[in-house]
Amino acid sequence: MPRILSGQFVAAVLLSFLALALALATALARGADPLPSWSDGTAKARVLDFVQAVTDASGKGYVAAPERIAVFDNDGTLWSEQPAYFQLLFALDRVRVLASQHPQWQSQQPFKAALEGDMKALASFGEKGLLELIMATHAGMTTAEFEAVVRDWIASARHPIFNRLYTDLVYQPMLELLAFLRENGFKTYIVSGGGIEFMRPWVERVYGVPPEQVIGSSIRTRYEVREGKPVIVRLAEIDFIDDKAGKPIGIHRFIGRRPIAAFGNSDGDFQMLEWVTSQPGRTLGLIVHHDDGAREFAYNRRSHIGKLDRGLDEAATRGWVLLSIKADWNKVYPSFSR
Amino acid sequence: MPRILSGQFVAAVLLSFLALALALATALARGADPLPSWSDGTAKARVLDFVQAVTDASGKGYVAAPERIAVFDNDGTLWSEQPAYFQLLFALDRVRVLASQHPQWQSQQPFKAALEGDMKALASFGEKGLLELIMATHAGMTTAEFEAVVRDWIASARHPIFNRLYTDLVYQPMLELLAFLRENGFKTYIVSGGGIEFMRPWVERVYGVPPEQVIGSSIRTRYEVREGKPVIVRLAEIDFIDDKAGKPIGIHRFIGRRPIAAFGNSDGDFQMLEWVTSQPGRTLGLIVHHDDGAREFAYNRRSHIGKLDRGLDEAATRGWVLLSIKADWNKVYPSFSR
């Protein structure tokens, strides 16, 4: 029966090829570098080793998937924060748009500095000053209206130095890290001093982090029924500042369990890293050090924005990874370089 | 070649049986009732129809999986709330335990009523009175210490009427509904007037809802480093009451997107249902009406606990399902009946 034998032979050959292709694909997938924009070195090795340890069911460092929670600061950790927090630049744009309705802003701080574009004066008002600007420029607006304003801005506004969309200034190595952690069963959260409603409209598209996994600073809101339709109105009162000791508070409030990995870049992230890494079991704390003035920005102890002082001094003794953008990342932005 | 033919024949028969078994298993799985404790009727049909509509990718009512968020009140919706909110009974137990350290409680309300077990007087202090009791009985404790107290209590305390663990008083039909929604790509959240930290230690085990999907009332906390170890301390100040108009506020704060299904039982859930069902696209609002004094408890318009008045009047015009425990549930509790 040559025809049948021939058919069996063809089938066997096809099956062999299929098996070979599958084996190859699996080997390639296993061998592929999950963090190609990270240069070989201590930082990359520590990250890979941590993920290996907590996912190895037979090892001492194993952590069950539901407990694999990783928290990321946003400004200076997932995207750039120079020459100012991008949310501050957003607020300045809003101040300009709304200034004609508020003549008193010409002489009233921090609005005066905002209209004059005096970044140094503005920085001196700190995170709280930024929140004041945001509140004043968005009070009385519904959450849906605010979301539309943010969506418009993020899709069109351009960074003053790079003349690029702000979302082009996310860090490619961190996109890879977020994806790698999720592939390994982690739930990735953003824990930012920035406004929670400023981030939620775009972080899912850009970082793959859904709105319910975003923790941030917030203003108070009020539920109202307008002509039979319920709305949530944004009020001109600070509700919560998700910075410094506020970060572990926010994490506890929103997540209700202790993450095992934390990524930050400034002293505003110190307590978050402290909270995450001061518990039994395997944990990872990592600080992004902005030391690459050529490809990004170089700043640390004396910066108004993203000041890193205590973190630089204590990272080693606390066992935190101090990542050098210059040495540890071979690529900074996904689609362009400075 | 009879042996080869025979081998092929046996293989063919085995394969046929396998195919048949698979087809049968699939048919059984499809035909199995996902809500066996729900009696046939409008409530069950509306729930099944809603889930079918939002998961049918070819239909007009389709909702992408990340937007499939369902919110559940807890007291009176997922478990019983009579003769008092179980968290109030927990607080009373704590008042008794701590009374010797606080002699002034003998004459100070709401502690006096608590020590006297005067439930009617206590109910008159409302949700806020309950929160005052909780704050006073837990102030100065760390979140980890409080969690341990809750875990001990929920594992040992018994319902005053049924002499059962409180977690035995969850509703079997709602356990089925939670599982059914999750099988259909829903993320299920609890949105309760009860304390967020009172629920988180046990709801994952009992309802399959992880701590990060619990929204509730809260007291303020403070981050502190004690002998080099960070802790979060619970303060005697109300932070947020997640009831009535607070529910949509809490949903917006924690989730940041609008759920498409809401389940409640009292007027405290009114605004949550209103918020969820006042949007374009397919939504579901459902109110559990406690009308079964034989198997559970019968109460509505005049109850101190779980008052349902406006919801009874407006459910029909708002298109909300008014579920009758008596008619729509053929089983109430998972492991016993009254």
XYZ file of C-alpha atoms in Angstrom:
676
model
C 0.000 0.000 0.000
C 2.456 2.621 -1.156
C -0.084 5.437 -1.178
C -1.116 4.876 2.421
C 2.485 4.457 3.551
C 3.332 7.616 1.706
C 0.488 9.432 3.420
C 1.631 8.189 6.823
C 5.161 9.220 5.999
C 4.103 12.736 5.013
C 2.047 13.024 8.178
C 4.977 11.839 10.280
C 7.300 14.331 8.639
C 4.810 17.154 9.119
C 4.361 16.205 12.767
C 8.123 16.097 13.274
C 8.468 19.561 11.776
C 5.645 20.826 13.990
C 7.290 19.355 17.098
C 10.627 20.845 16.095
C 9.062 24.255 15.442
C 7.331 24.147 18.833
C 10.539 23.166 20.608
C 12.418 25.950 18.836
C 9.771 28.552 19.653
C 9.791 27.484 23.307
C 13.584 27.617 23.460
C 13.607 31.040 21.818
C 10.935 32.317 24.182
C 12.941 31.019 27.147
C 16.208 32.376 25.866
C 14.867 35.785 24.789
C 16.055 38.667 26.956
C 12.964 40.090 28.693
C 14.827 43.343 29.409
C 16.750 44.149 26.203
C 17.102 47.861 27.040
C 18.822 47.013 30.319
C 22.591 46.621 30.047
C 24.179 43.685 31.793
C 25.170 44.684 35.298
C 24.105 44.546 38.921
C 20.741 46.291 38.472
C 19.547 43.965 35.728
C 20.903 40.891 37.502
C 19.175 41.842 40.763
C 15.822 42.339 39.001
C 16.060 39.029 37.110
C 17.191 37.195 40.213
C 14.328 38.606 42.290
C 11.682 37.606 39.748
C 13.240 34.161 39.395
C 13.243 33.686 43.178
C 9.642 34.735 43.868
C 8.233 32.674 40.989
C 10.158 29.461 41.680
C 7.567 27.318 43.450
C 10.238 25.013 44.819
C 12.466 27.773 46.216
C 12.613 29.511 49.582
C 11.784 32.917 48.103
C 8.526 31.794 46.481
C 5.590 34.197 46.701
C 2.083 33.123 45.625
C 0.807 35.057 42.596
C -1.894 37.111 44.389
C 0.796 38.525 46.691
C 3.052 39.530 43.788
C 2.341 43.226 43.810
C 4.808 45.766 42.440
C 4.452 49.520 42.928
C 5.972 52.155 40.659
C 6.373 55.855 41.188
C 5.521 57.692 37.954
C 7.399 61.025 37.624
C 11.100 60.297 37.117
C 10.533 56.542 37.421
C 8.255 55.671 34.494
C 8.600 58.910 32.524
C 10.767 62.023 32.704
C 10.064 64.863 35.125
C 12.256 67.664 33.736
C 12.241 70.624 33.272
C 9.224 70.224 35.611
C 6.647 67.604 36.547
C 4.612 67.176 33.382
C 1.454 67.671 35.406
C 2.780 71.099 36.379
C 3.256 71.910 32.685
C -0.315 70.704 32.117
C -1.534 72.966 34.924
C 0.384 75.922 33.449
C -1.328 75.335 30.109
C -4.676 75.320 31.917
C -3.810 78.525 33.822
C -3.077 80.237 30.491
C -6.318 78.950 28.975
C -8.394 80.092 31.963
C -6.515 83.301 32.907
C -8.927 85.691 31.201
C -11.695 84.482 33.525
C -9.485 85.106 36.604
C -7.857 88.585 36.427
C -6.667 88.286 40.053
C -4.228 85.566 38.995
C -1.930 88.296 37.563
C -0.869 89.210 41.107
C -1.702 86.093 43.130
C 0.781 83.257 43.743
C 1.310 80.598 42.572
C -0.716 81.813 39.544
C 1.511 84.833 38.930
C 4.569 82.599 38.650
C 2.588 80.225 36.441
C 1.577 82.953 33.999
C 5.132 84.309 33.972
C 6.509 80.819 33.365
C 8.816 81.287 36.376
C 9.614 77.622 36.939
C 12.023 78.217 39.807
C 9.473 80.222 41.801
C 6.876 77.572 41.032
C 9.109 74.735 42.177
C 9.507 76.522 45.502
C 5.772 76.006 46.158
C 6.377 72.254 45.983
C 3.937 69.427 45.380
C 1.323 71.268 47.427
C 1.637 74.373 45.236
C 1.140 72.202 42.182
C -2.000 70.757 43.728
C -3.281 74.279 44.477
C -2.830 75.217 40.838
C -4.644 72.089 39.738
C -7.517 72.612 42.145
C -8.022 76.223 41.117
C -7.883 75.452 37.418
C -10.308 72.527 37.671
C -12.738 73.301 40.486
C -16.416 72.984 39.677
C -15.723 70.678 36.745
C -17.158 67.173 36.618
C -14.803 64.202 36.574
C -15.949 63.390 33.017
C -15.146 66.926 31.856
C -11.747 66.799 33.515
C -10.980 63.466 31.903
C -11.755 64.948 28.473
C -9.399 67.887 29.138
C -6.582 65.510 30.143
C -7.160 63.279 27.105
C -6.993 66.272 24.758
C -3.849 67.610 26.376
C -1.945 64.325 26.514
C -2.759 63.677 22.827
C -1.520 67.060 21.642
C 0.718 68.978 24.091
C 4.460 68.839 23.499
C 7.453 68.719 25.790
C 9.209 72.143 25.847
C 12.693 70.730 25.203
C 12.096 67.635 23.069
C 9.065 68.931 21.141
C 7.561 65.456 21.521
C 4.310 64.198 23.015
C 4.787 63.738 26.755
C 3.913 60.068 26.389
C 6.985 59.718 24.137
C 9.068 60.464 27.234
C 8.297 57.230 29.031
C 11.281 54.988 29.721
C 11.603 51.998 27.409
C 13.415 49.905 30.069
C 10.511 50.461 32.473
C 7.945 49.433 29.839
C 9.919 46.211 29.504
C 10.073 45.771 33.274
C 6.307 46.342 33.681
C 5.572 43.745 30.973
C 8.118 41.288 32.395
C 6.627 41.512 35.888
C 3.091 41.043 34.569
C 4.199 38.018 32.530
C 5.422 36.617 35.826
C 2.111 37.019 37.590
C 2.658 40.438 39.140
C -0.039 43.043 39.468
C 1.637 46.373 38.635
C 0.467 49.556 40.372
C 1.406 53.197 39.916
C 1.835 55.083 43.208
C 2.484 58.690 42.312
C 2.518 62.111 43.934
C 0.753 63.209 40.744
C -2.995 63.523 40.489
C -4.836 60.231 40.262
C -7.264 61.666 37.698
C -4.432 63.166 35.679
C -2.922 59.715 35.168
C -5.910 57.425 34.782
C -7.038 58.574 31.306
C -3.797 57.476 29.588
C -1.743 55.068 31.723
C -3.589 51.961 30.551
C -2.715 52.683 26.918
C 0.858 53.772 27.686
C 1.943 51.490 30.543
C -0.675 48.746 30.453
C -1.759 49.720 33.968
C -5.565 49.873 34.323
C -7.172 52.850 36.114
C -8.017 50.733 39.170
C -4.285 50.132 39.690
C -3.400 53.811 39.925
C -2.895 55.529 43.281
C -2.212 59.242 43.385
C -2.919 62.587 44.981
C -6.536 63.672 44.880
C -8.940 66.510 45.486
C -12.311 66.115 47.142
C -15.348 65.366 45.031
C -19.114 65.611 45.471
C -21.880 63.452 44.037
C -24.666 65.485 42.468
C -27.712 64.823 40.313
C -28.044 67.416 37.536
C -31.286 67.302 35.561
C -31.725 63.665 36.478
C -28.158 62.698 35.524
C -25.657 61.931 38.267
C -22.223 63.563 38.052
C -19.164 63.696 40.282
C -17.937 67.255 40.758
C -14.329 68.125 41.551
C -14.024 70.473 44.532
C -11.255 72.976 45.315
C -10.039 71.090 48.388
C -7.097 68.750 48.750
C -8.167 65.268 49.766
C -4.888 63.344 49.880
C -1.247 63.937 48.972
C 0.294 60.686 47.863
C 3.915 61.572 48.552
C 6.576 60.590 51.117
C 4.803 58.954 54.123
C 1.567 59.344 52.131
C 2.724 56.613 49.736
C 2.581 53.683 52.183
C -0.692 55.145 53.486
C -2.094 55.231 49.939
C -0.818 51.726 49.237
C -2.442 50.384 52.385
C -5.707 52.191 51.653
C -6.033 51.161 48.008
C -4.370 47.754 47.908
C -4.716 46.540 51.477
C -1.709 44.279 51.246
C 1.993 44.930 51.236
C 3.702 44.935 47.840
C 6.935 42.973 47.465
C 8.629 45.268 44.951
C 8.891 49.064 44.793
C 10.463 51.301 42.153
C 11.112 54.995 42.697
C 13.599 57.742 41.989
C 13.339 60.498 44.604
C 13.158 60.938 48.359
C 9.384 61.198 47.850
C 9.572 57.434 47.324
C 11.714 56.725 50.386
C 8.914 55.604 52.708
C 7.323 53.511 49.973
C 10.569 51.587 49.491
C 11.053 51.379 53.249
C 7.519 49.986 53.733
C 7.907 47.415 50.981
C 11.382 46.192 51.894
C 10.928 46.078 55.716
C 9.041 42.796 55.836
C 9.985 39.137 55.997
C 10.487 37.308 52.713
C 12.041 38.284 49.439
C 11.518 41.931 48.417
C 13.021 44.345 45.904
C 13.555 48.094 46.243
C 15.037 50.009 43.317
C 15.931 53.674 42.876
C 16.426 55.167 39.421
C 19.343 57.607 39.659
C 19.190 60.359 37.038
C 22.855 60.602 36.143
C 22.657 60.825 32.371
C 22.658 64.476 31.276
C 23.495 63.469 27.729
C 20.545 61.166 27.031
C 18.083 62.339 29.714
C 18.721 64.704 32.643
C 21.269 64.656 35.453
C 20.095 65.698 38.898
C 19.925 64.439 42.475
C 20.648 66.032 45.876
C 20.003 69.684 45.014
C 17.173 69.400 42.520
C 13.858 71.140 43.188
C 12.197 68.359 41.220
C 12.885 64.741 42.084
C 15.360 65.467 44.847
C 17.333 62.339 45.766
C 19.421 62.775 48.884
C 18.556 60.374 51.699
C 17.935 57.630 49.147
C 21.457 58.055 47.740
C 22.943 57.817 51.223
C 20.918 54.858 52.450
C 20.291 52.695 49.367
C 23.317 50.466 49.977
C 22.706 49.814 53.689
C 19.019 49.151 53.019
C 19.816 46.721 50.212
C 18.091 48.803 47.548
C 19.306 48.702 43.957
C 20.683 52.083 42.902
C 20.183 52.075 39.154
C 22.318 54.333 36.975
C 20.521 55.441 33.828
C 23.925 56.043 32.247
C 25.335 52.593 32.990
C 22.277 50.360 33.341
C 20.034 51.430 30.461
C 21.234 51.126 26.862
C 18.093 52.866 25.649
C 16.057 55.584 27.396
C 12.999 56.518 25.316
C 11.120 54.094 23.054
C 11.117 56.068 19.801
C 13.810 58.747 19.889
C 16.995 59.792 21.575
C 18.105 63.205 22.640
C -2.701 -7.171 7.959
C -5.408 -7.944 10.499
C -3.346 -6.814 13.503
C -2.663 -3.403 12.040
C -6.275 -3.002 10.938
C -7.361 -4.059 14.387
C -5.018 -1.516 15.996
C -6.392 1.212 13.751
C -9.909 0.113 14.598
C -9.246 0.220 18.346
C -7.640 3.653 17.985
C -10.619 4.882 15.967
C -13.064 3.574 18.567
C -11.073 5.150 21.397
C -10.924 8.444 19.538
C -14.664 8.318 18.923
C -15.314 7.728 22.603
C -12.982 10.578 23.492
C -14.768 12.917 21.086
C -18.128 11.821 22.444
C -16.987 12.331 26.044
C -15.672 15.778 25.198
C -18.895 16.744 23.446
C -20.906 15.487 26.406
C -18.752 17.335 28.924
C -19.076 20.528 26.885
C -22.837 20.142 26.614
C -23.112 19.464 30.332
C -20.943 22.446 31.129
C -23.101 24.630 28.887
C -26.332 23.225 30.205
C -25.348 23.383 33.895
C -27.227 26.028 35.835
C -24.686 28.606 37.052
C -27.181 29.875 39.647
C -28.772 26.735 41.144
C -29.920 28.525 44.321
C -31.857 31.053 42.272
C -35.436 29.999 41.477
C -36.665 30.512 37.940
C -38.272 33.909 37.637
C -37.685 37.478 36.534
C -34.694 38.175 38.779
C -32.723 35.145 37.619
C -33.715 35.679 33.979
C -32.633 39.337 34.088
C -29.234 38.434 35.567
C -28.606 35.661 33.011
C -29.794 37.847 30.159
C -27.524 40.723 31.232
C -24.431 38.531 31.439
C -25.261 36.926 28.104
C -25.675 40.356 26.471
C -22.459 41.973 27.735
C -20.324 38.920 26.883
C -21.720 38.301 23.372
C -19.041 39.837 21.151
C -21.413 39.954 18.193
C -24.262 41.657 20.049
C -25.166 45.302 20.620
C -24.787 45.046 24.391
C -21.190 43.778 24.308
C -18.799 45.211 26.891
C -15.048 44.529 26.692
C -13.744 42.474 29.622
C -11.722 45.247 31.349
C -14.911 47.324 31.609
C -16.891 44.459 33.158
C -16.883 45.667 36.730
C -19.571 44.654 39.203
C -19.974 46.242 42.637
C -21.639 44.584 45.622
C -22.779 46.078 48.875
C -21.866 43.720 51.733
C -24.267 44.012 54.716
C -27.667 42.665 53.680
C -26.464 41.964 50.134
C -23.688 39.380 50.539
C -24.356 38.399 54.148
C -27.076 39.065 56.726
C -27.228 42.284 58.744
C -29.683 41.373 61.509
C -30.178 41.786 64.428
C -27.464 44.428 63.763
C -24.613 45.018 61.333
C -22.126 42.293 62.194
C -19.413 44.920 62.450
C -21.446 46.584 65.199
C -21.569 43.254 67.045
C -17.800 43.018 66.569
C -17.398 46.533 67.994
C -19.608 45.644 70.980
C -17.390 42.657 71.686
C -14.363 44.971 71.557
C -16.048 47.503 73.867
C -16.635 44.723 76.399
C -13.038 43.529 76.103
C -11.621 47.040 76.541
C -14.159 48.495 79.014
C -12.016 47.999 82.118
C -9.407 50.345 80.631
C -12.074 53.030 79.978
C -14.276 53.560 83.089
C -15.877 56.668 81.526
C -17.607 54.447 78.952
C -20.150 53.459 81.656
C -21.831 56.864 81.268
C -20.714 58.036 77.825
C -22.705 57.365 74.630
C -22.582 55.402 72.434
C -20.423 53.281 74.788
C -23.047 53.136 77.511
C -25.590 51.696 75.077
C -22.937 49.304 73.792
C -22.139 47.969 77.264
C -25.832 47.677 78.054
C -26.463 45.871 74.768
C -29.195 48.410 73.970
C -29.359 47.785 70.232
C -32.199 50.211 69.586
C -30.347 53.099 71.189
C -27.220 52.098 69.310
C -29.030 51.986 65.976
C -30.200 55.540 66.599
C -26.551 56.691 66.436
C -26.436 55.383 62.871
C -23.469 54.398 60.725
C -21.526 57.314 62.164
C -22.102 56.078 65.709
C -20.818 52.687 64.674
C -17.706 54.288 63.246
C -17.193 56.227 66.494
C -17.320 52.980 68.446
C -14.840 51.385 66.092
C -12.468 54.326 66.220
C -12.490 54.463 69.990
C -12.001 50.742 70.416
C -9.142 50.567 67.915
C -7.288 53.877 68.095
C -3.524 53.681 68.520
C -3.392 50.156 67.170
C -1.346 49.306 64.091
C -3.092 47.988 60.999
C -1.351 44.637 61.493
C -2.623 44.407 65.083
C -6.144 45.290 63.992
C -6.059 42.688 61.258
C -5.116 40.039 63.818
C -8.050 41.055 66.069
C -10.482 40.807 63.136
C -9.106 37.433 62.065
C -9.501 36.049 65.591
C -13.025 37.368 65.922
C -14.300 36.204 62.525
C -12.894 32.727 63.175
C -14.559 32.350 66.568
C -17.436 34.783 67.306
C -20.967 33.494 66.867
C -24.169 35.064 65.632
C -26.516 35.784 68.602
C -29.556 34.138 66.983
C -28.123 31.342 64.838
C -25.152 30.465 67.053
C -23.101 30.101 63.874
C -19.915 31.741 62.675
C -20.787 35.040 61.015
C -19.221 33.802 57.784
C -21.840 31.027 57.754
C -24.410 33.782 57.211
C -23.312 34.685 53.700
C -25.890 34.151 50.968
C -25.350 31.051 48.836
C -27.086 32.640 45.794
C -24.678 35.586 45.956
C -21.643 33.280 46.160
C -22.945 31.676 42.960
C -23.498 35.078 41.359
C -19.990 36.300 42.268
C -18.446 33.160 40.764
C -20.659 33.323 37.671
C -19.716 36.946 36.998
C -16.014 36.213 37.442
C -16.270 33.234 35.069
C -17.642 35.721 32.579
C -14.712 38.095 32.845
C -16.084 40.411 35.510
C -13.962 41.960 38.232
C -16.097 41.828 41.385
C -15.767 44.581 44.009
C -17.276 45.026 47.448
C -18.481 48.584 48.133
C -19.658 48.652 51.718
C -20.540 51.154 54.406
C -18.617 48.797 56.682
C -14.975 49.326 57.560
C -12.550 48.498 54.784
C -10.108 46.947 57.272
C -12.871 44.957 58.927
C -13.637 43.207 55.632
C -10.254 42.739 54.006
C -8.923 40.013 56.319
C -11.624 37.483 55.375
C -13.484 38.436 52.170
C -10.960 36.770 49.871
C -11.466 33.406 51.568
C -15.241 33.779 51.876
C -16.260 35.626 48.677
C -13.188 35.229 46.466
C -12.784 39.014 46.447
C -9.140 40.076 46.995
C -8.362 42.912 49.449
C -7.560 45.340 46.630
C -11.147 44.973 45.394
C -12.721 46.081 48.664
C -13.973 49.638 49.166
C -15.337 50.679 52.535
C -15.481 53.266 55.265
C -12.137 54.137 56.786
C -10.408 55.959 59.599
C -7.268 58.014 59.155
C -3.890 56.376 59.528
C -0.330 57.541 60.120
C 2.952 56.074 58.917
C 5.510 55.699 61.693
C 8.891 54.053 62.149
C 9.108 52.232 65.509
C 12.564 50.959 66.428
C 13.527 50.863 62.771
C 10.359 49.025 61.698
C 7.682 50.929 59.789
C 4.067 50.563 60.927
C 0.759 52.136 59.957
C -1.149 53.373 62.983
C -4.940 53.699 63.067
C -6.064 57.126 64.313
C -9.316 58.075 66.062
C -10.554 60.201 63.152
C -13.050 59.318 60.451
C -11.521 59.487 57.003
C -14.371 58.456 54.725
C -17.893 57.099 55.074
C -18.653 54.848 52.158
C -22.422 55.082 52.284
C -25.170 56.725 50.200
C -23.551 59.404 47.971
C -20.214 58.249 49.372
C -20.512 54.998 47.416
C -20.167 56.499 43.916
C -17.419 58.741 45.330
C -15.596 55.687 46.697
C -16.097 53.785 43.453
C -14.700 56.658 41.441
C -11.758 57.083 43.810
C -10.753 53.424 44.016
C -11.737 52.050 40.613
C -11.669 55.131 38.390
C -14.140 53.703 35.941
C -17.864 53.206 36.052
C -19.063 49.698 36.894
C -21.806 48.193 34.715
C -23.543 46.171 37.439
C -24.455 47.058 41.025
C -26.066 44.936 43.747
C -27.432 46.380 46.963
C -30.283 46.058 49.431
C -30.883 49.337 51.233
C -31.282 53.033 50.507
C -27.604 53.328 51.397
C -27.014 51.720 48.012
C -29.368 54.003 46.103
C -26.756 56.378 44.701
C -24.446 53.487 43.798
C -27.189 51.903 41.703
C -28.130 55.288 40.274
C -24.500 56.002 39.283
C -24.046 52.597 37.678
C -27.331 52.483 35.768
C -27.371 56.114 34.533
C -24.949 55.639 31.666
C -25.214 54.570 28.042
C -24.930 50.865 27.257
C -26.185 47.779 29.014
C -26.203 47.958 32.824
C -27.775 46.011 35.687
C -29.032 47.298 39.030
C -30.432 44.820 41.544
C -31.918 45.289 45.009
C -32.220 42.384 47.434
C -35.532 42.778 49.248
C -35.543 41.129 52.671
C -39.054 39.694 52.683
C -38.397 36.247 54.102
C -38.911 36.259 57.858
C -39.091 32.469 57.927
C -35.696 31.708 56.366
C -33.871 35.005 56.974
C -35.292 38.330 58.201
C -38.145 40.486 56.936
C -37.635 44.257 56.991
C -37.730 47.276 54.724
C -39.174 50.814 55.066
C -39.091 51.144 58.847
C -35.969 49.240 59.747
C -33.142 50.954 61.611
C -30.762 48.615 59.826
C -30.883 48.264 56.071
C -33.791 50.627 55.550
C -35.265 50.231 52.058
C -37.791 52.917 51.223
C -36.882 55.022 48.198
C -35.436 51.947 46.496
C -38.754 50.107 46.860
C -40.615 53.038 45.344
C -38.281 53.716 42.459
C -36.860 50.317 41.467
C -39.474 49.707 38.774
C -39.235 53.109 37.081
C -35.446 52.962 37.173
C -35.417 49.487 35.661
C -33.749 47.892 38.670
C -34.431 44.266 39.531
C -36.261 43.999 42.861
C -35.265 40.567 44.092
C -37.480 38.771 46.605
C -35.524 36.452 48.875
C -38.740 34.516 49.470
C -39.568 33.983 45.809
C -36.240 34.226 44.010
C -33.874 32.232 46.211
C -34.505 28.555 46.883
C -31.588 28.476 49.334
C -30.341 31.254 51.610
C -27.263 30.117 53.551
C -24.678 27.639 52.227
C -24.619 25.153 55.086
C -27.734 25.506 57.239
C -31.273 26.821 57.275
C -33.161 28.599 59.987
